[in-house]
Amino acid sequence: MSSVDMYMLYHGLMLPKETHSAESLKFAQEFTFKDDDVAVAVYPKSGTIWMQEILPLVLNGGDLTPIQSIPNWDRVPWLEERRLALVVDKLDSPRGLVTHFPYHLMPPSFHASKAKVIYVMRNPKDVMVSSYHFHRMAQFLETPATLDDFMEKFLEGKVLFGKWTDHMKSWRGSDLGDRIMHITYEEMVQDLPAALRRMSDFLGRNLSEEVIQKIAEHCSFETMKNNNMSNFSLVPKMYMNSDTSPFLRKGIVGDWKNHFSPKQLNRFTSVICKEMEGEIFSLPWSMDSSLTGAEGEKLEI
Ligand code: PPS
């Protein structure tokens, strides 16, 4: 299949036709957000599936039923994908949704509502590596020729949902005040219970330490890898070939170091740093060109 057959363009962003359509995007724009809805906004490969596991448990006080009985794509559906129209009436309130939309594509009802949003951000180097492997396994995405080739596409924004920097800047620059919480994938890897406590406070849940620990255990990489409702084993291999690369692949911080050459690292770093020029906030990861830097050990946001 050629890339023309695989992707559609929506406001300049490439979206896979397998999961998106003109109808699904219209449905998203006309979707009515309720005040108690919670959205997770996330650039692809930055922790979407993880939040589809976490959010229902934080909202319902640790009842495992949804993560043990509903596939992740129906449990906390994507705002922009085809499935939403099919499952929207079955969602329990407070509803959880995920979206890869940049801020400016959120529908009017989102802005009119008091719905809260958690923005999850991941080091773009690890996002790029995760995305590269995902493109190798997902049969509805163009298989990358080489990592070098894929990196250029990523830096130019010729990948799903456009440029990482545009996405991140759009949500960082949002005027949502206390309706938005920012967290990084790295913070979640480093101390998941602490991340869960922040989410619980933000969402006005008063979760006990016992419940926090229970959620952390059930949302660990290893537990999720064995959860058929979350590991995409329900998806036929003709769509996602886990023999090539599993969806829950490594779940670590800094895998880019196993993939980038010094030349690639220089190129990647210089493009991202240039795009960050003039921004009032800085990225919480070291963006220097060292392959041995202690990235991820100290995080600030
Ligand atoms: S997608 O396709 O956009 O929905 O992908 P997304 O879910 O955003 O990102 C997939 C990466 O998230 C990792 N992941 C986790 N890491 C740590 N702990 C847990 N519990 C977890 N769940 C998912 C997943 O392994 C992908 O990262 P990589 O680096 O490829 O392993």
GROMACS .gro file of C-alpha atoms and ligand atoms in nm, residues 42-50 78 100 122 126 129-131 133-134 185 189 219-222 224 232 247-252 255, ligand 1:
model
   64
   42VAL     CA    1  -0.046   1.321   2.429
   43TYR     CA    2   0.177   1.316   2.120
   44PRO     CA    3   0.188   0.960   1.979
   45LYS     CA    4   0.425   0.721   2.157
   46SER     CA    5   0.444   0.927   2.475
   47GLY     CA    6   0.226   0.725   2.714
   48THR     CA    7  -0.126   0.705   2.566
   49ILE     CA    8  -0.195   0.339   2.643
   50TRP     CA    9  -0.044   0.379   2.986
   78TRP     CA   10  -0.944   0.841   2.119
  100HIS     CA   11  -0.340   1.319   1.988
  122ARG     CA   12   0.805   1.231   2.665
  126ASP     CA   13   1.262   0.819   2.291
  129VAL     CA   14   1.264   0.552   1.862
  130SER     CA   15   0.933   0.415   1.992
  131SER     CA   16   0.754   0.548   1.685
  133HIS     CA   17   0.951   0.049   1.600
  134PHE     CA   18   0.575   0.104   1.597
  185TYR     CA   19   0.657   0.994   3.087
  189VAL     CA   20   0.872   0.576   3.504
  219CYS     CA   21  -0.028  -0.018   3.570
  220SER     CA   22   0.332  -0.136   3.573
  221PHE     CA   23   0.489  -0.222   3.239
  222GLU     CA   24   0.508  -0.593   3.327
  224MET     CA   25   0.021  -0.430   3.134
  232PHE     CA   26  -0.303  -0.531   2.167
  247PHE     CA   27   0.342  -0.265   2.123
  248LEU     CA   28   0.459  -0.266   2.485
  249ARG     CA   29   0.816  -0.280   2.364
  250LYS     CA   30   1.063  -0.170   2.638
  251GLY     CA   31   0.892   0.093   2.849
  252ILE     CA   32   1.218   0.256   2.957
  255ASP     CA   33   1.647   0.377   2.475
  302PPS     S1   34   0.035   0.525   2.077
  302PPS     O1   35   0.053   0.436   1.958
  302PPS     O2   36   0.055   0.666   2.044
  302PPS     O3   37  -0.093   0.501   2.145
  302PPS     O4   38   0.156   0.482   2.176
  302PPS     P1   39   0.171   0.524   2.329
  302PPS     O5   40   0.085   0.439   2.413
  302PPS     O6   41   0.157   0.673   2.342
  302PPS     O7   42   0.324   0.492   2.359
  302PPS     C1   43   0.375   0.361   2.359
  302PPS     C2   44   0.498   0.363   2.448
  302PPS     O8   45   0.457   0.368   2.586
  302PPS     C3   46   0.517   0.258   2.654
  302PPS     N1   47   0.436   0.214   2.768
  302PPS     C4   48   0.484   0.207   2.893
  302PPS     N2   49   0.604   0.242   2.944
  302PPS     C5   50   0.624   0.220   3.077
  302PPS     N3   51   0.532   0.167   3.158
  302PPS     C6   52   0.409   0.131   3.112
  302PPS     N4   53   0.320   0.078   3.194
  302PPS     C7   54   0.381   0.153   2.974
  302PPS     N5   55   0.274   0.129   2.892
  302PPS     C8   56   0.310   0.167   2.769
  302PPS     C9   57   0.528   0.151   2.545
  302PPS     O9   58   0.613   0.047   2.583
  302PPS    C10   59   0.582   0.237   2.430
  302PPS    O10   60   0.717   0.278   2.451
  302PPS     P2   61   0.845   0.196   2.397
  302PPS    O11   62   0.963   0.288   2.420
  302PPS    O12   63   0.823   0.170   2.251
  302PPS    O13   64   0.853   0.071   2.479
   0.00000   0.00000   0.00000
